[in-house]
Tab-separated table of C-alpha atoms in Angstrom:
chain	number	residue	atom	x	y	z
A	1	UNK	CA	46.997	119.465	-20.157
A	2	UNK	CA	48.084	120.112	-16.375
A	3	UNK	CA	46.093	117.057	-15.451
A	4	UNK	CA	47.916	114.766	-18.004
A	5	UNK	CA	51.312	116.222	-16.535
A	6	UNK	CA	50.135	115.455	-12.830
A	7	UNK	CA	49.170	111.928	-13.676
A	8	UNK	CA	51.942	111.411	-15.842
A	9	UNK	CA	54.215	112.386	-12.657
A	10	UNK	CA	52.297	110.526	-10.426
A	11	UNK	CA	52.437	107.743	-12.285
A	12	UNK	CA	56.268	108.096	-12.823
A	13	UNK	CA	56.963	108.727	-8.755
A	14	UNK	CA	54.531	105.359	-8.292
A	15	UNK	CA	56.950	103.026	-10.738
A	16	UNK	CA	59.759	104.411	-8.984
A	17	UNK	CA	58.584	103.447	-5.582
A	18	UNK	CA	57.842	100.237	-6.975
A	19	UNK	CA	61.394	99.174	-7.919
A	20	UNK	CA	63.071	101.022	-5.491
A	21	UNK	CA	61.096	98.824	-2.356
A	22	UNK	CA	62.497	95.530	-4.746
A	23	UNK	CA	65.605	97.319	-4.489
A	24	UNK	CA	65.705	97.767	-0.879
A	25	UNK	CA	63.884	94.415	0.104
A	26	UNK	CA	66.593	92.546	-1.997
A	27	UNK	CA	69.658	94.207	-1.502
A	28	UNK	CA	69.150	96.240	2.147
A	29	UNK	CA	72.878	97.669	2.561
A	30	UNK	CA	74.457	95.415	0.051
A	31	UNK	CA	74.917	98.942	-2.488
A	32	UNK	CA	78.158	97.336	-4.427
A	33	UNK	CA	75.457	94.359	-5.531
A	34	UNK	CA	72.420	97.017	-5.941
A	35	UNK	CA	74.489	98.862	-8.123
A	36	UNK	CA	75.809	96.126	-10.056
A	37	UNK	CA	71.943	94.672	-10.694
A	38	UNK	CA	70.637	98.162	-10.959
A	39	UNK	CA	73.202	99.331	-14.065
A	40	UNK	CA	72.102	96.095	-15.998
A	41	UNK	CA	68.289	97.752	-15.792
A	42	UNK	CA	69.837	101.131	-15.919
A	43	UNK	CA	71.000	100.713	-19.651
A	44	UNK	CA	68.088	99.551	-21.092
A	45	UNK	CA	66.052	103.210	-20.855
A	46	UNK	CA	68.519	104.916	-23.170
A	47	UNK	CA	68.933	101.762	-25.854
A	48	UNK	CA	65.140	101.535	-26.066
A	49	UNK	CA	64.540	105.606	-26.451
A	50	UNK	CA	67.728	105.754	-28.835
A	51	UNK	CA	66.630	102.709	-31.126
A	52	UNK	CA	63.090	103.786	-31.188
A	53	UNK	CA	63.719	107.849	-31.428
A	54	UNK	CA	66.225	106.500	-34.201
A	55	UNK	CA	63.468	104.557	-36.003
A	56	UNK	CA	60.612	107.505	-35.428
A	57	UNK	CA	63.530	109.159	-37.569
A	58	UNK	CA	64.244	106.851	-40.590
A	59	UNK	CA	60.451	106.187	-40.927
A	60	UNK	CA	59.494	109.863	-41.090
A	61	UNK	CA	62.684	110.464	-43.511
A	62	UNK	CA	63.235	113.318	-40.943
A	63	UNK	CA	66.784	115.104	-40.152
A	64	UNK	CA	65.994	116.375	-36.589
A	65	UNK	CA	66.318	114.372	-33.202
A	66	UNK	CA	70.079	113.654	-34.028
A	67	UNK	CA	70.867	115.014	-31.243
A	68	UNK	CA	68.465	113.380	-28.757
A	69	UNK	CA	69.614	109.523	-30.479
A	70	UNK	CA	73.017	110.335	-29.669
A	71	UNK	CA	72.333	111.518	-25.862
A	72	UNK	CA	70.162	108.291	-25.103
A	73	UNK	CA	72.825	105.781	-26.523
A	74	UNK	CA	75.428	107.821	-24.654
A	75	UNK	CA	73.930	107.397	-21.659
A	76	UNK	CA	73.054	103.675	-22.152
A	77	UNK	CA	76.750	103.439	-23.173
A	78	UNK	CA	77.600	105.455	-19.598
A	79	UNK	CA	75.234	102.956	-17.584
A	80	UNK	CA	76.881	99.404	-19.136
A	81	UNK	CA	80.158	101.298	-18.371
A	82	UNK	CA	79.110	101.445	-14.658
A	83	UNK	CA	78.217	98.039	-14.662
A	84	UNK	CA	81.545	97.354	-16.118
A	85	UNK	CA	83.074	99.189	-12.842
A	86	UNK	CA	80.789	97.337	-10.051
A	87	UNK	CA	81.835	94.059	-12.177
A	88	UNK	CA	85.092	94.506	-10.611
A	89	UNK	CA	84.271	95.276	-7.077
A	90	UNK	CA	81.670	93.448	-6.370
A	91	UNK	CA	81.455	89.772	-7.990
A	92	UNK	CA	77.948	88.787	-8.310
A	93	UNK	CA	76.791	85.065	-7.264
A	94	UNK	CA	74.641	83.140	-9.862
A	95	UNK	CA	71.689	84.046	-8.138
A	96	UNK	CA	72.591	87.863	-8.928
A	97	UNK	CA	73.350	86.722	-12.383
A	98	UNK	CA	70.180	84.836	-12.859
A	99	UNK	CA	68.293	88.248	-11.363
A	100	UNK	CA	69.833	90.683	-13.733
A	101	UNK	CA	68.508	88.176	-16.228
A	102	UNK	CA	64.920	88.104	-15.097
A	103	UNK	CA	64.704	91.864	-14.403
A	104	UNK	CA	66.231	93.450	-17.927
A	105	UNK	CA	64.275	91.039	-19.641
A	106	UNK	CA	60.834	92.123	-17.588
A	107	UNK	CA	62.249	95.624	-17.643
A	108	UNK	CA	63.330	95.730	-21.062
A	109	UNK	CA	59.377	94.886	-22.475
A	110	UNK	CA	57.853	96.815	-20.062
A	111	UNK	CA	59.965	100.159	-20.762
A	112	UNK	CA	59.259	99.497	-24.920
A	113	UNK	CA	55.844	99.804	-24.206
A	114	UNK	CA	55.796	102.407	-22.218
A	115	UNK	CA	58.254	104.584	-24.349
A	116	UNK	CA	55.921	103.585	-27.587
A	117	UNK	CA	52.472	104.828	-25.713
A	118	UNK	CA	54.303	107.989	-23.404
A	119	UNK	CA	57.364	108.661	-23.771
A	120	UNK	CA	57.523	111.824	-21.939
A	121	UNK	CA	56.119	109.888	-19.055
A	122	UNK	CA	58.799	106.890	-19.785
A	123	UNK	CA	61.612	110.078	-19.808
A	124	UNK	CA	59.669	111.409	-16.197
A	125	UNK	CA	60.206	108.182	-14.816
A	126	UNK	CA	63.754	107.451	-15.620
A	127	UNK	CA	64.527	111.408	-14.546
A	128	UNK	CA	62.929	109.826	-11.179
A	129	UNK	CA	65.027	106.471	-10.755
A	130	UNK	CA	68.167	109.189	-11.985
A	131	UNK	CA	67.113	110.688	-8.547
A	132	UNK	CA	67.003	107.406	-6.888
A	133	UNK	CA	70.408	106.453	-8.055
A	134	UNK	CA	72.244	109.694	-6.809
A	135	UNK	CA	70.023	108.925	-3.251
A	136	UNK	CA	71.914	105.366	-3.116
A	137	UNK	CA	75.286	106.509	-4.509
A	138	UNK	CA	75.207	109.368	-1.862
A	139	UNK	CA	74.323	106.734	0.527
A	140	UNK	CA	77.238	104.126	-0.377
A	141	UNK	CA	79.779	107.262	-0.436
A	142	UNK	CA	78.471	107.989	3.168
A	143	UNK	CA	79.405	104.651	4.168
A	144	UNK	CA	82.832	104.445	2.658
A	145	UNK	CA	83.764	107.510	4.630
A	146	UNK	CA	82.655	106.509	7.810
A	147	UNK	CA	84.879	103.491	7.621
A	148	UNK	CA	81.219	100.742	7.267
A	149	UNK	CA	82.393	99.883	3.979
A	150	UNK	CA	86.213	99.354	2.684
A	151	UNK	CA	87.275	101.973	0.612
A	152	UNK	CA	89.278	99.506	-2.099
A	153	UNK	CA	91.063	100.991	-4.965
A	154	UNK	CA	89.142	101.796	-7.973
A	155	UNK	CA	89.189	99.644	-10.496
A	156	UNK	CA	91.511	100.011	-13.575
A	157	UNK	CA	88.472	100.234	-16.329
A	158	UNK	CA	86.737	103.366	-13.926
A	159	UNK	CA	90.444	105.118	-13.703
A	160	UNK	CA	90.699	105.056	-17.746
A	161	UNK	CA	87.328	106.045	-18.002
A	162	UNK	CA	86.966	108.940	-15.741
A	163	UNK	CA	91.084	109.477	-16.101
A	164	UNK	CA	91.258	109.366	-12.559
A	165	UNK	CA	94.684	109.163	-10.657
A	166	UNK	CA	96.437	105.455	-10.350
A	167	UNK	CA	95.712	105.873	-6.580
A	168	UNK	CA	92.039	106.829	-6.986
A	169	UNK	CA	89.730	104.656	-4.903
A	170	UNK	CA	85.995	103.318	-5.061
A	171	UNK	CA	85.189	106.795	-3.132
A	172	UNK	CA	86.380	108.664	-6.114
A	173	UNK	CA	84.773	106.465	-8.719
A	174	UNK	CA	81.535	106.609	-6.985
A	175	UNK	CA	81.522	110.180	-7.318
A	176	UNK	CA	82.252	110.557	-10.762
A	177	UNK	CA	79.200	107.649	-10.994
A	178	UNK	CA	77.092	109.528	-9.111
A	179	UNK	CA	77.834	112.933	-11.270
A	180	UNK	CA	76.720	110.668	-14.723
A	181	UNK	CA	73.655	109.617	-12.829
A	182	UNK	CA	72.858	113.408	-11.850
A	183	UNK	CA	73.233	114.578	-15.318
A	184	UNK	CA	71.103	111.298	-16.867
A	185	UNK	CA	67.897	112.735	-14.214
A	186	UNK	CA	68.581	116.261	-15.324
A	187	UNK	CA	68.123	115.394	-19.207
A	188	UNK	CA	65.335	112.725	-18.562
A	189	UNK	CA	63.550	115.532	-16.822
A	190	UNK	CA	63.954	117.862	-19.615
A	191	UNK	CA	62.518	115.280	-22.079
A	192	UNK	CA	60.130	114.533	-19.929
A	193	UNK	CA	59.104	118.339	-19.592
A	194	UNK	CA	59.605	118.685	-23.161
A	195	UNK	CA	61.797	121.261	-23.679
A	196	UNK	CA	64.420	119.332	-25.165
């Protein structure tokens, strides 16, 4: 059983380096794009684990895993709501568009079929690009406080959502982003452990 957790974390830290060098080859220090195409790819981990943990449930005429169907919806619901945020600050160019496209459909099969066969490794991995996330969202905060990047005001939706102050800026909004994103690796994880 310990070798079946190693590969499946190996495996997980291996996908993750995969997308994140895509990520960094594409975007370099372009975050407010890399988060905008990142969220699209972001939500699709909780839909797909929600709808099919939902399914598992109606099938098996079971009772149990409420609670797990309502955590990965919220957190696809959480991710689309970040996208909603970069939206505003960043406006992507049709290349972006046609990107975000291309990767959540690729993405989108590829998690399914993963999630179906492992899931625990499919939660591992998501725990991992979690962990990636904070990384860049730590890195784009850095930025805005050392003056590299504008520090613009934070967009109305992100001020509603987080009930920020009328004055709050993208600084602000990034760390309440960045807080979601820390709590979405620390479930993941604990799926992917099992003890949730």
């Amino acid at each position: 059983m310990k070798l079946l957790n190693r590969l499946s974390d190996s495996f997980a830290k291996s996908q993750t380096a995969f997308f994140r060098f895509f990520a960094d080859t594409f975007f370099r220090d372009r975050y407010g794009h890399r988060a905008l195409v990142l969220e699209t790819v972001a939500g699709v981990p909780g839909m797909v684990g929600g709808m099919l943990t939902h399914l598992k449930s109606l099938r098996g005429l079971q009772r149990g895993n409420g609670h797990k169907i309502h955590e990965l919806l919220a957190e696809a619901e959480n991710e689309r709501k970040h996208l909603m945020f970069f939206m505003e600050v960043v406006h992507p160019s049709v290349l972006e568009r046609f990107i975000i496209i291309i990767a959540q459909a690729i993405f989108w099969h590829y998690y399914l079929v993963l999630y179906i066969l492992f899931p625990k490794t499919a939660h591992r991995m998501v725990g991992y690009f979690e962990e990636e996330a904070v990384r860049s969202y730590t890195n784009y905060l850095e930025l805005i406080e050392a003056g590299e990047i504008e520090d613009v005001p934070a967009p109305e939706i992100a001020i509603e959502y987080y009930d920020l102050l009328p004055e709050a800026k993208l600084s602000d909004m990034i760390k309440y982003v960045r807080r979601d994103e820390m709590h979405h690796a620390k479930v993941n994880h604990a799926y992917g452990d099992g003890r949730i």
